[in-house]
């Protein structure tokens, strides 16, 4: 019985600390840019250089020009 109580407590604690499924999926769907190559750098309208246009869009920034800023 004591073992079962400990297991239930551990499971309950773990469920509390897991983010909602929608939060996890939203972050994955918005920034899925694994195929970035070094020569794809772009300059965002915010004046920052991004690894690719995909990463720039993940930060909700418009394109200024291709290549680093």
mmCIF file with all atom_site columns, N, CA and C in Angstrom:
data_model
loop_
_atom_site.group_PDB
_atom_site.id
_atom_site.type_symbol
_atom_site.label_atom_id
_atom_site.label_alt_id
_atom_site.label_comp_id
_atom_site.label_asym_id
_atom_site.label_entity_id
_atom_site.label_seq_id
_atom_site.pdbx_PDB_ins_code
_atom_site.Cartn_x
_atom_site.Cartn_y
_atom_site.Cartn_z
_atom_site.occupancy
_atom_site.B_iso_or_equiv
_atom_site.pdbx_formal_charge
_atom_site.auth_seq_id
_atom_site.auth_comp_id
_atom_site.auth_asym_id
_atom_site.auth_atom_id
_atom_site.pdbx_PDB_model_num
ATOM 1   N N  . UNK A 1 1  ? 0.819  -1.199 0.000   1.00 0.00 ? 1  UNK A N  1
ATOM 2   C CA . UNK A 1 1  ? 0.000  0.000  0.000   1.00 0.00 ? 1  UNK A CA 1
ATOM 3   C C  . UNK A 1 1  ? 0.861  1.260  0.000   1.00 0.00 ? 1  UNK A C  1
ATOM 4   N N  . UNK A 1 2  ? 1.928  1.223  0.783   1.00 0.00 ? 2  UNK A N  1
ATOM 5   C CA . UNK A 1 2  ? 2.821  2.370  0.858   1.00 0.00 ? 2  UNK A CA 1
ATOM 6   C C  . UNK A 1 2  ? 3.485  2.611  -0.507  1.00 0.00 ? 2  UNK A C  1
ATOM 7   N N  . UNK A 1 3  ? 3.853  1.523  -1.183  1.00 0.00 ? 3  UNK A N  1
ATOM 8   C CA . UNK A 1 3  ? 4.473  1.622  -2.501  1.00 0.00 ? 3  UNK A CA 1
ATOM 9   C C  . UNK A 1 3  ? 3.510  2.266  -3.490  1.00 0.00 ? 3  UNK A C  1
ATOM 10  N N  . UNK A 1 4  ? 2.247  1.879  -3.465  1.00 0.00 ? 4  UNK A N  1
ATOM 11  C CA . UNK A 1 4  ? 1.238  2.422  -4.356  1.00 0.00 ? 4  UNK A CA 1
ATOM 12  C C  . UNK A 1 4  ? 1.048  3.922  -4.110  1.00 0.00 ? 4  UNK A C  1
ATOM 13  N N  . UNK A 1 5  ? 1.061  4.320  -2.873  1.00 0.00 ? 5  UNK A N  1
ATOM 14  C CA . UNK A 1 5  ? 0.927  5.741  -2.531  1.00 0.00 ? 5  UNK A CA 1
ATOM 15  C C  . UNK A 1 5  ? 2.088  6.549  -3.093  1.00 0.00 ? 5  UNK A C  1
ATOM 16  N N  . UNK A 1 6  ? 3.279  6.008  -3.016  1.00 0.00 ? 6  UNK A N  1
ATOM 17  C CA . UNK A 1 6  ? 4.463  6.697  -3.543  1.00 0.00 ? 6  UNK A CA 1
ATOM 18  C C  . UNK A 1 6  ? 4.370  6.819  -5.055  1.00 0.00 ? 6  UNK A C  1
ATOM 19  N N  . UNK A 1 7  ? 3.953  5.759  -5.728  1.00 0.00 ? 7  UNK A N  1
ATOM 20  C CA . UNK A 1 7  ? 3.814  5.783  -7.188  1.00 0.00 ? 7  UNK A CA 1
ATOM 21  C C  . UNK A 1 7  ? 2.777  6.820  -7.605  1.00 0.00 ? 7  UNK A C  1
ATOM 22  N N  . UNK A 1 8  ? 1.648  6.849  -6.934  1.00 0.00 ? 8  UNK A N  1
ATOM 23  C CA . UNK A 1 8  ? 0.596  7.822  -7.254  1.00 0.00 ? 8  UNK A CA 1
ATOM 24  C C  . UNK A 1 8  ? 1.109  9.239  -7.048  1.00 0.00 ? 8  UNK A C  1
ATOM 25  N N  . UNK A 1 9  ? 1.841  9.467  -5.993  1.00 0.00 ? 9  UNK A N  1
ATOM 26  C CA . UNK A 1 9  ? 2.401  10.792 -5.722  1.00 0.00 ? 9  UNK A CA 1
ATOM 27  C C  . UNK A 1 9  ? 3.386  11.220 -6.809  1.00 0.00 ? 9  UNK A C  1
ATOM 28  N N  . UNK A 1 10 ? 4.239  10.307 -7.245  1.00 0.00 ? 10 UNK A N  1
ATOM 29  C CA . UNK A 1 10 ? 5.219  10.621 -8.288  1.00 0.00 ? 10 UNK A CA 1
ATOM 30  C C  . UNK A 1 10 ? 4.516  10.927 -9.608  1.00 0.00 ? 10 UNK A C  1
ATOM 31  N N  . UNK A 1 11 ? 3.530  10.125 -9.961  1.00 0.00 ? 11 UNK A N  1
ATOM 32  C CA . UNK A 1 11 ? 2.789  10.348 -11.209 1.00 0.00 ? 11 UNK A CA 1
ATOM 33  C C  . UNK A 1 11 ? 2.049  11.679 -11.162 1.00 0.00 ? 11 UNK A C  1
ATOM 34  N N  . UNK A 1 12 ? 1.400  11.981 -10.069 1.00 0.00 ? 12 UNK A N  1
ATOM 35  C CA . UNK A 1 12 ? 0.661  13.234 -9.933  1.00 0.00 ? 12 UNK A CA 1
ATOM 36  C C  . UNK A 1 12 ? 1.600  14.432 -10.032 1.00 0.00 ? 12 UNK A C  1
ATOM 37  N N  . UNK A 1 13 ? 2.756  14.339 -9.413  1.00 0.00 ? 13 UNK A N  1
ATOM 38  C CA . UNK A 1 13 ? 3.734  15.427 -9.483  1.00 0.00 ? 13 UNK A CA 1
ATOM 39  C C  . UNK A 1 13 ? 4.231  15.614 -10.914 1.00 0.00 ? 13 UNK A C  1
ATOM 40  N N  . UNK A 1 14 ? 4.467  14.529 -11.609 1.00 0.00 ? 14 UNK A N  1
ATOM 41  C CA . UNK A 1 14 ? 4.931  14.604 -12.995 1.00 0.00 ? 14 UNK A CA 1
ATOM 42  C C  . UNK A 1 14 ? 3.897  15.207 -13.905 1.00 0.00 ? 14 UNK A C  1
ATOM 43  N N  . UNK A 1 15 ? 2.634  14.900 -13.704 1.00 0.00 ? 15 UNK A N  1
ATOM 44  C CA . UNK A 1 15 ? 1.577  15.439 -14.553 1.00 0.00 ? 15 UNK A CA 1
ATOM 45  C C  . UNK A 1 15 ? 1.406  16.933 -14.358 1.00 0.00 ? 15 UNK A C  1
ATOM 46  N N  . UNK A 1 16 ? 1.647  17.411 -13.171 1.00 0.00 ? 16 UNK A N  1
ATOM 47  C CA . UNK A 1 16 ? 1.525  18.843 -12.900 1.00 0.00 ? 16 UNK A CA 1
ATOM 48  C C  . UNK A 1 16 ? 2.607  19.632 -13.638 1.00 0.00 ? 16 UNK A C  1
ATOM 49  N N  . UNK A 1 17 ? 3.800  19.062 -13.746 1.00 0.00 ? 17 UNK A N  1
ATOM 50  C CA . UNK A 1 17 ? 4.915  19.803 -14.330 1.00 0.00 ? 17 UNK A CA 1
ATOM 51  C C  . UNK A 1 17 ? 4.997  19.693 -15.854 1.00 0.00 ? 17 UNK A C  1
ATOM 52  N N  . UNK A 1 18 ? 4.169  18.858 -16.488 1.00 0.00 ? 18 UNK A N  1
ATOM 53  C CA . UNK A 1 18 ? 4.185  18.718 -17.946 1.00 0.00 ? 18 UNK A CA 1
ATOM 54  C C  . UNK A 1 18 ? 3.362  19.841 -18.560 1.00 0.00 ? 18 UNK A C  1
ATOM 55  N N  . UNK A 1 19 ? 3.933  20.598 -19.549 1.00 0.00 ? 19 UNK A N  1
ATOM 56  C CA . UNK A 1 19 ? 3.159  21.658 -20.182 1.00 0.00 ? 19 UNK A CA 1
ATOM 57  C C  . UNK A 1 19 ? 2.012  21.068 -20.995 1.00 0.00 ? 19 UNK A C  1
ATOM 58  N N  . UNK A 1 20 ? 1.015  21.888 -21.235 1.00 0.00 ? 20 UNK A N  1
ATOM 59  C CA . UNK A 1 20 ? -0.117 21.423 -22.022 1.00 0.00 ? 20 UNK A CA 1
ATOM 60  C C  . UNK A 1 20 ? 0.336  21.025 -23.414 1.00 0.00 ? 20 UNK A C  1
ATOM 61  N N  . UNK A 1 21 ? -0.343 20.037 -23.983 1.00 0.00 ? 21 UNK A N  1
ATOM 62  C CA . UNK A 1 21 ? 0.020  19.539 -25.309 1.00 0.00 ? 21 UNK A CA 1
ATOM 63  C C  . UNK A 1 21 ? -0.026 20.654 -26.354 1.00 0.00 ? 21 UNK A C  1
ATOM 64  N N  . UNK A 1 22 ? -1.002 21.530 -26.275 1.00 0.00 ? 22 UNK A N  1
ATOM 65  C CA . UNK A 1 22 ? -1.125 22.598 -27.264 1.00 0.00 ? 22 UNK A CA 1
ATOM 66  C C  . UNK A 1 22 ? 0.066  23.552 -27.210 1.00 0.00 ? 22 UNK A C  1
ATOM 67  N N  . UNK A 1 23 ? 0.615  23.793 -26.021 1.00 0.00 ? 23 UNK A N  1
ATOM 68  C CA . UNK A 1 23 ? 1.783  24.670 -25.901 1.00 0.00 ? 23 UNK A CA 1
ATOM 69  C C  . UNK A 1 23 ? 3.007  24.031 -26.543 1.00 0.00 ? 23 UNK A C  1
ATOM 70  N N  . UNK A 1 24 ? 3.193  22.744 -26.334 1.00 0.00 ? 24 UNK A N  1
ATOM 71  C CA . UNK A 1 24 ? 4.342  22.045 -26.895 1.00 0.00 ? 24 UNK A CA 1
ATOM 72  C C  . UNK A 1 24 ? 4.241  22.000 -28.406 1.00 0.00 ? 24 UNK A C  1
ATOM 73  N N  . UNK A 1 25 ? 3.073  21.641 -28.928 1.00 0.00 ? 25 UNK A N  1
ATOM 74  C CA . UNK A 1 25 ? 2.895  21.544 -30.379 1.00 0.00 ? 25 UNK A CA 1
ATOM 75  C C  . UNK A 1 25 ? 3.018  22.902 -31.049 1.00 0.00 ? 25 UNK A C  1
ATOM 76  N N  . UNK A 1 26 ? 2.534  23.951 -30.411 1.00 0.00 ? 26 UNK A N  1
ATOM 77  C CA . UNK A 1 26 ? 2.624  25.275 -31.008 1.00 0.00 ? 26 UNK A CA 1
ATOM 78  C C  . UNK A 1 26 ? 4.078  25.676 -31.199 1.00 0.00 ? 26 UNK A C  1
ATOM 79  N N  . UNK A 1 27 ? 4.915  25.412 -30.212 1.00 0.00 ? 27 UNK A N  1
ATOM 80  C CA . UNK A 1 27 ? 6.314  25.810 -30.332 1.00 0.00 ? 27 UNK A CA 1
ATOM 81  C C  . UNK A 1 27 ? 7.032  24.980 -31.387 1.00 0.00 ? 27 UNK A C  1
ATOM 82  N N  . UNK A 1 28 ? 6.682  23.709 -31.517 1.00 0.00 ? 28 UNK A N  1
ATOM 83  C CA . UNK A 1 28 ? 7.315  22.859 -32.521 1.00 0.00 ? 28 UNK A CA 1
ATOM 84  C C  . UNK A 1 28 ? 6.848  23.259 -33.913 1.00 0.00 ? 28 UNK A C  1
ATOM 85  N N  . UNK A 1 29 ? 5.567  23.492 -34.100 1.00 0.00 ? 29 UNK A N  1
ATOM 86  C CA . UNK A 1 29 ? 5.031  23.854 -35.413 1.00 0.00 ? 29 UNK A CA 1
ATOM 87  C C  . UNK A 1 29 ? 5.569  25.195 -35.887 1.00 0.00 ? 29 UNK A C  1
ATOM 88  N N  . UNK A 1 30 ? 5.727  26.133 -34.995 1.00 0.00 ? 30 UNK A N  1
ATOM 89  C CA . UNK A 1 30 ? 6.154  27.467 -35.377 1.00 0.00 ? 30 UNK A CA 1
ATOM 90  C C  . UNK A 1 30 ? 7.633  27.520 -35.755 1.00 0.00 ? 30 UNK A C  1
ATOM 91  N N  . UNK A 1 31 ? 8.470  26.747 -35.124 1.00 0.00 ? 31 UNK A N  1
ATOM 92  C CA . UNK A 1 31 ? 9.906  26.831 -35.362 1.00 0.00 ? 31 UNK A CA 1
ATOM 93  C C  . UNK A 1 31 ? 10.519 25.476 -35.661 1.00 0.00 ? 31 UNK A C  1
ATOM 94  N N  . UNK A 1 32 ? 10.184 24.940 -36.776 1.00 0.00 ? 32 UNK A N  1
ATOM 95  C CA . UNK A 1 32 ? 10.742 23.664 -37.197 1.00 0.00 ? 32 UNK A CA 1
ATOM 96  C C  . UNK A 1 32 ? 11.729 23.945 -38.323 1.00 0.00 ? 32 UNK A C  1
ATOM 97  N N  . UNK A 1 33 ? 12.941 24.356 -37.987 1.00 0.00 ? 33 UNK A N  1
ATOM 98  C CA . UNK A 1 33 ? 13.947 24.794 -38.958 1.00 0.00 ? 33 UNK A CA 1
ATOM 99  C C  . UNK A 1 33 ? 15.234 23.992 -38.777 1.00 0.00 ? 33 UNK A C  1
ATOM 100 N N  . UNK A 1 34 ? 15.178 22.701 -38.986 1.00 0.00 ? 34 UNK A N  1
ATOM 101 C CA . UNK A 1 34 ? 16.347 21.865 -38.754 1.00 0.00 ? 34 UNK A CA 1
ATOM 102 C C  . UNK A 1 34 ? 17.295 21.802 -39.947 1.00 0.00 ? 34 UNK A C  1
ATOM 103 N N  . UNK A 1 35 ? 16.837 22.167 -41.134 1.00 0.00 ? 35 UNK A N  1
ATOM 104 C CA . UNK A 1 35 ? 17.638 22.014 -42.348 1.00 0.00 ? 35 UNK A CA 1
ATOM 105 C C  . UNK A 1 35 ? 18.328 23.331 -42.727 1.00 0.00 ? 35 UNK A C  1
ATOM 106 N N  . UNK A 1 36 ? 18.976 23.977 -41.773 1.00 0.00 ? 36 UNK A N  1
ATOM 107 C CA . UNK A 1 36 ? 19.626 25.257 -42.014 1.00 0.00 ? 36 UNK A CA 1
ATOM 108 C C  . UNK A 1 36 ? 21.080 25.048 -42.419 1.00 0.00 ? 36 UNK A C  1
ATOM 109 N N  . UNK A 1 37 ? 21.482 25.737 -43.471 1.00 0.00 ? 37 UNK A N  1
ATOM 110 C CA . UNK A 1 37 ? 22.866 25.659 -43.951 1.00 0.00 ? 37 UNK A CA 1
ATOM 111 C C  . UNK A 1 37 ? 23.562 26.990 -43.657 1.00 0.00 ? 37 UNK A C  1
ATOM 112 N N  . UNK A 1 38 ? 24.888 26.987 -43.505 1.00 0.00 ? 38 UNK A N  1
ATOM 113 C CA . UNK A 1 38 ? 25.606 28.213 -43.134 1.00 0.00 ? 38 UNK A CA 1
ATOM 114 C C  . UNK A 1 38 ? 25.453 29.362 -44.134 1.00 0.00 ? 38 UNK A C  1
ATOM 115 N N  . UNK A 1 39 ? 25.204 29.059 -45.398 1.00 0.00 ? 39 UNK A N  1
ATOM 116 C CA . UNK A 1 39 ? 25.125 30.116 -46.404 1.00 0.00 ? 39 UNK A CA 1
ATOM 117 C C  . UNK A 1 39 ? 23.718 30.668 -46.598 1.00 0.00 ? 39 UNK A C  1
ATOM 118 N N  . UNK A 1 40 ? 22.789 30.342 -45.707 1.00 0.00 ? 40 UNK A N  1
ATOM 119 C CA . UNK A 1 40 ? 21.410 30.796 -45.831 1.00 0.00 ? 40 UNK A CA 1
ATOM 120 C C  . UNK A 1 40 ? 21.104 31.997 -44.937 1.00 0.00 ? 40 UNK A C  1
ATOM 121 N N  . UNK A 1 41 ? 22.084 32.639 -44.384 1.00 0.00 ? 41 UNK A N  1
ATOM 122 C CA . UNK A 1 41 ? 21.842 33.737 -43.450 1.00 0.00 ? 41 UNK A CA 1
ATOM 123 C C  . UNK A 1 41 ? 21.082 34.865 -44.137 1.00 0.00 ? 41 UNK A C  1
ATOM 124 N N  . UNK A 1 42 ? 20.188 35.487 -43.378 1.00 0.00 ? 42 UNK A N  1
ATOM 125 C CA . UNK A 1 42 ? 19.392 36.605 -43.876 1.00 0.00 ? 42 UNK A CA 1
ATOM 126 C C  . UNK A 1 42 ? 19.391 37.719 -42.848 1.00 0.00 ? 42 UNK A C  1
ATOM 127 N N  . UNK A 1 43 ? 19.132 38.917 -43.328 1.00 0.00 ? 43 UNK A N  1
ATOM 128 C CA . UNK A 1 43 ? 19.046 40.088 -42.452 1.00 0.00 ? 43 UNK A CA 1
ATOM 129 C C  . UNK A 1 43 ? 17.578 40.426 -42.247 1.00 0.00 ? 43 UNK A C  1
ATOM 130 N N  . UNK A 1 44 ? 17.156 40.444 -41.004 1.00 0.00 ? 44 UNK A N  1
ATOM 131 C CA . UNK A 1 44 ? 15.772 40.781 -40.685 1.00 0.00 ? 44 UNK A CA 1
ATOM 132 C C  . UNK A 1 44 ? 15.560 42.284 -40.630 1.00 0.00 ? 44 UNK A C  1
ATOM 133 N N  . UNK A 1 45 ? 14.304 42.677 -40.720 1.00 0.00 ? 45 UNK A N  1
ATOM 134 C CA . UNK A 1 45 ? 13.943 44.091 -40.656 1.00 0.00 ? 45 UNK A CA 1
ATOM 135 C C  . UNK A 1 45 ? 14.308 44.703 -39.308 1.00 0.00 ? 45 UNK A C  1
ATOM 136 N N  . UNK A 1 46 ? 14.588 43.867 -38.313 1.00 0.00 ? 46 UNK A N  1
ATOM 137 C CA . UNK A 1 46 ? 14.984 44.355 -36.997 1.00 0.00 ? 46 UNK A CA 1
ATOM 138 C C  . UNK A 1 46 ? 16.490 44.597 -36.895 1.00 0.00 ? 46 UNK A C  1
ATOM 139 N N  . UNK A 1 47 ? 17.220 44.389 -38.029 1.00 0.00 ? 47 UNK A N  1
ATOM 140 C CA . UNK A 1 47 ? 18.657 44.626 -38.040 1.00 0.00 ? 47 UNK A CA 1
ATOM 141 C C  . UNK A 1 47 ? 19.492 43.482 -37.499 1.00 0.00 ? 47 UNK A C  1
ATOM 142 N N  . UNK A 1 48 ? 18.880 42.323 -37.248 1.00 0.00 ? 48 UNK A N  1
ATOM 143 C CA . UNK A 1 48 ? 19.598 41.160 -36.733 1.00 0.00 ? 48 UNK A CA 1
ATOM 144 C C  . UNK A 1 48 ? 19.798 40.135 -37.847 1.00 0.00 ? 48 UNK A C  1
ATOM 145 N N  . UNK A 1 49 ? 20.928 39.421 -37.797 1.00 0.00 ? 49 UNK A N  1
ATOM 146 C CA . UNK A 1 49 ? 21.208 38.362 -38.754 1.00 0.00 ? 49 UNK A CA 1
ATOM 147 C C  . UNK A 1 49 ? 20.645 37.050 -38.216 1.00 0.00 ? 49 UNK A C  1
ATOM 148 N N  . UNK A 1 50 ? 19.890 36.333 -39.066 1.00 0.00 ? 50 UNK A N  1
ATOM 149 C CA . UNK A 1 50 ? 19.299 35.048 -38.701 1.00 0.00 ? 50 UNK A CA 1
ATOM 150 C C  . UNK A 1 50 ? 19.941 33.940 -39.531 1.00 0.00 ? 50 UNK A C  1
ATOM 151 N N  . UNK A 1 51 ? 19.972 32.720 -38.985 1.00 0.00 ? 51 UNK A N  1
ATOM 152 C CA . UNK A 1 51 ? 20.584 31.586 -39.666 1.00 0.00 ? 51 UNK A CA 1
ATOM 153 C C  . UNK A 1 51 ? 19.897 31.274 -40.982 1.00 0.00 ? 51 UNK A C  1
ATOM 154 N N  . UNK A 1 52 ? 18.601 31.517 -41.073 1.00 0.00 ? 52 UNK A N  1
ATOM 155 C CA . UNK A 1 52 ? 17.844 31.249 -42.295 1.00 0.00 ? 52 UNK A CA 1
ATOM 156 C C  . UNK A 1 52 ? 16.559 32.072 -42.256 1.00 0.00 ? 52 UNK A C  1
ATOM 157 N N  . UNK A 1 53 ? 15.878 32.103 -43.394 1.00 0.00 ? 53 UNK A N  1
ATOM 158 C CA . UNK A 1 53 ? 14.599 32.801 -43.448 1.00 0.00 ? 53 UNK A CA 1
ATOM 159 C C  . UNK A 1 53 ? 13.580 32.122 -42.530 1.00 0.00 ? 53 UNK A C  1
ATOM 160 N N  . UNK A 1 54 ? 13.696 30.818 -42.408 1.00 0.00 ? 54 UNK A N  1
ATOM 161 C CA . UNK A 1 54 ? 12.802 30.078 -41.513 1.00 0.00 ? 54 UNK A CA 1
ATOM 162 C C  . UNK A 1 54 ? 12.956 30.563 -40.066 1.00 0.00 ? 54 UNK A C  1
ATOM 163 N N  . UNK A 1 55 ? 14.198 30.677 -39.586 1.00 0.00 ? 55 UNK A N  1
ATOM 164 C CA . UNK A 1 55 ? 14.427 31.137 -38.209 1.00 0.00 ? 55 UNK A CA 1
ATOM 165 C C  . UNK A 1 55 ? 13.960 32.575 -38.029 1.00 0.00 ? 55 UNK A C  1
ATOM 166 N N  . UNK A 1 56 ? 14.120 33.380 -39.068 1.00 0.00 ? 56 UNK A N  1
ATOM 167 C CA . UNK A 1 56 ? 13.660 34.769 -38.990 1.00 0.00 ? 56 UNK A CA 1
ATOM 168 C C  . UNK A 1 56 ? 12.140 34.807 -38.840 1.00 0.00 ? 56 UNK A C  1
ATOM 169 N N  . UNK A 1 57 ? 11.451 33.968 -39.619 1.00 0.00 ? 57 UNK A N  1
ATOM 170 C CA . UNK A 1 57 ? 9.993  33.927 -39.541 1.00 0.00 ? 57 UNK A CA 1
ATOM 171 C C  . UNK A 1 57 ? 9.523  33.403 -38.187 1.00 0.00 ? 57 UNK A C  1
ATOM 172 N N  . UNK A 1 58 ? 10.303 32.516 -37.571 1.00 0.00 ? 58 UNK A N  1
ATOM 173 C CA . UNK A 1 58 ? 9.951  32.024 -36.241 1.00 0.00 ? 58 UNK A CA 1
ATOM 174 C C  . UNK A 1 58 ? 9.918  33.152 -35.220 1.00 0.00 ? 58 UNK A C  1
ATOM 175 N N  . UNK A 1 59 ? 10.714 34.174 -35.455 1.00 0.00 ? 59 UNK A N  1
ATOM 176 C CA . UNK A 1 59 ? 10.747 35.329 -34.556 1.00 0.00 ? 59 UNK A CA 1
ATOM 177 C C  . UNK A 1 59 ? 9.796  36.424 -35.023 1.00 0.00 ? 59 UNK A C  1
ATOM 178 N N  . UNK A 1 60 ? 8.974  36.105 -36.047 1.00 0.00 ? 60 UNK A N  1
ATOM 179 C CA . UNK A 1 60 ? 7.964  37.030 -36.564 1.00 0.00 ? 60 UNK A CA 1
ATOM 180 C C  . UNK A 1 60 ? 8.590  38.348 -37.036 1.00 0.00 ? 60 UNK A C  1
ATOM 181 N N  . UNK A 1 61 ? 9.669  38.207 -37.825 1.00 0.00 ? 61 UNK A N  1
ATOM 182 C CA . UNK A 1 61 ? 10.390 39.366 -38.343 1.00 0.00 ? 61 UNK A CA 1
ATOM 183 C C  . UNK A 1 61 ? 10.335 39.326 -39.870 1.00 0.00 ? 61 UNK A C  1
ATOM 184 N N  . UNK A 1 62 ? 10.188 40.476 -40.497 1.00 0.00 ? 62 UNK A N  1
ATOM 185 C CA . UNK A 1 62 ? 10.166 40.564 -41.956 1.00 0.00 ? 62 UNK A CA 1
ATOM 186 C C  . UNK A 1 62 ? 11.595 40.549 -42.502 1.00 0.00 ? 62 UNK A C  1
ATOM 187 N N  . UNK A 1 63 ? 11.731 40.157 -43.754 1.00 0.00 ? 63 UNK A N  1
ATOM 188 C CA . UNK A 1 63 ? 13.033 40.090 -44.414 1.00 0.00 ? 63 UNK A CA 1
ATOM 189 C C  . UNK A 1 63 ? 13.472 41.471 -44.876 1.00 0.00 ? 63 UNK A C  1
ATOM 190 N N  . UNK A 1 64 ? 14.710 41.830 -44.562 1.00 0.00 ? 64 UNK A N  1
ATOM 191 C CA . UNK A 1 64 ? 15.296 43.067 -45.065 1.00 0.00 ? 64 UNK A CA 1
ATOM 192 C C  . UNK A 1 64 ? 16.065 42.758 -46.345 1.00 0.00 ? 64 UNK A C  1
ATOM 193 N N  . UNK A 1 65 ? 16.988 41.780 -46.283 1.00 0.00 ? 65 UNK A N  1
ATOM 194 C CA . UNK A 1 65 ? 17.710 41.328 -47.466 1.00 0.00 ? 65 UNK A CA 1
ATOM 195 C C  . UNK A 1 65 ? 18.412 40.008 -47.186 1.00 0.00 ? 65 UNK A C  1
ATOM 196 N N  . UNK A 1 66 ? 18.800 39.305 -48.263 1.00 0.00 ? 66 UNK A N  1
ATOM 197 C CA . UNK A 1 66 ? 19.542 38.052 -48.124 1.00 0.00 ? 66 UNK A CA 1
ATOM 198 C C  . UNK A 1 66 ? 20.957 38.365 -47.652 1.00 0.00 ? 66 UNK A C  1
ATOM 199 N N  . UNK A 1 67 ? 21.553 37.444 -46.925 1.00 0.00 ? 67 UNK A N  1
ATOM 200 C CA . UNK A 1 67 ? 22.902 37.644 -46.395 1.00 0.00 ? 67 UNK A CA 1
ATOM 201 C C  . UNK A 1 67 ? 22.861 38.294 -45.035 1.00 0.00 ? 67 UNK A C  1
ATOM 202 N N  . UNK A 1 68 ? 24.007 38.312 -44.358 1.00 0.00 ? 68 UNK A N  1
ATOM 203 C CA . UNK A 1 68 ? 24.055 38.911 -43.013 1.00 0.00 ? 68 UNK A CA 1
ATOM 204 C C  . UNK A 1 68 ? 23.846 40.417 -43.049 1.00 0.00 ? 68 UNK A C  1
ATOM 205 N N  . UNK A 1 69 ? 23.423 40.956 -41.934 1.00 0.00 ? 69 UNK A N  1
ATOM 206 C CA . UNK A 1 69 ? 23.195 42.412 -41.827 1.00 0.00 ? 69 UNK A CA 1
ATOM 207 C C  . UNK A 1 69 ? 24.504 43.175 -41.847 1.00 0.00 ? 69 UNK A C  1
#
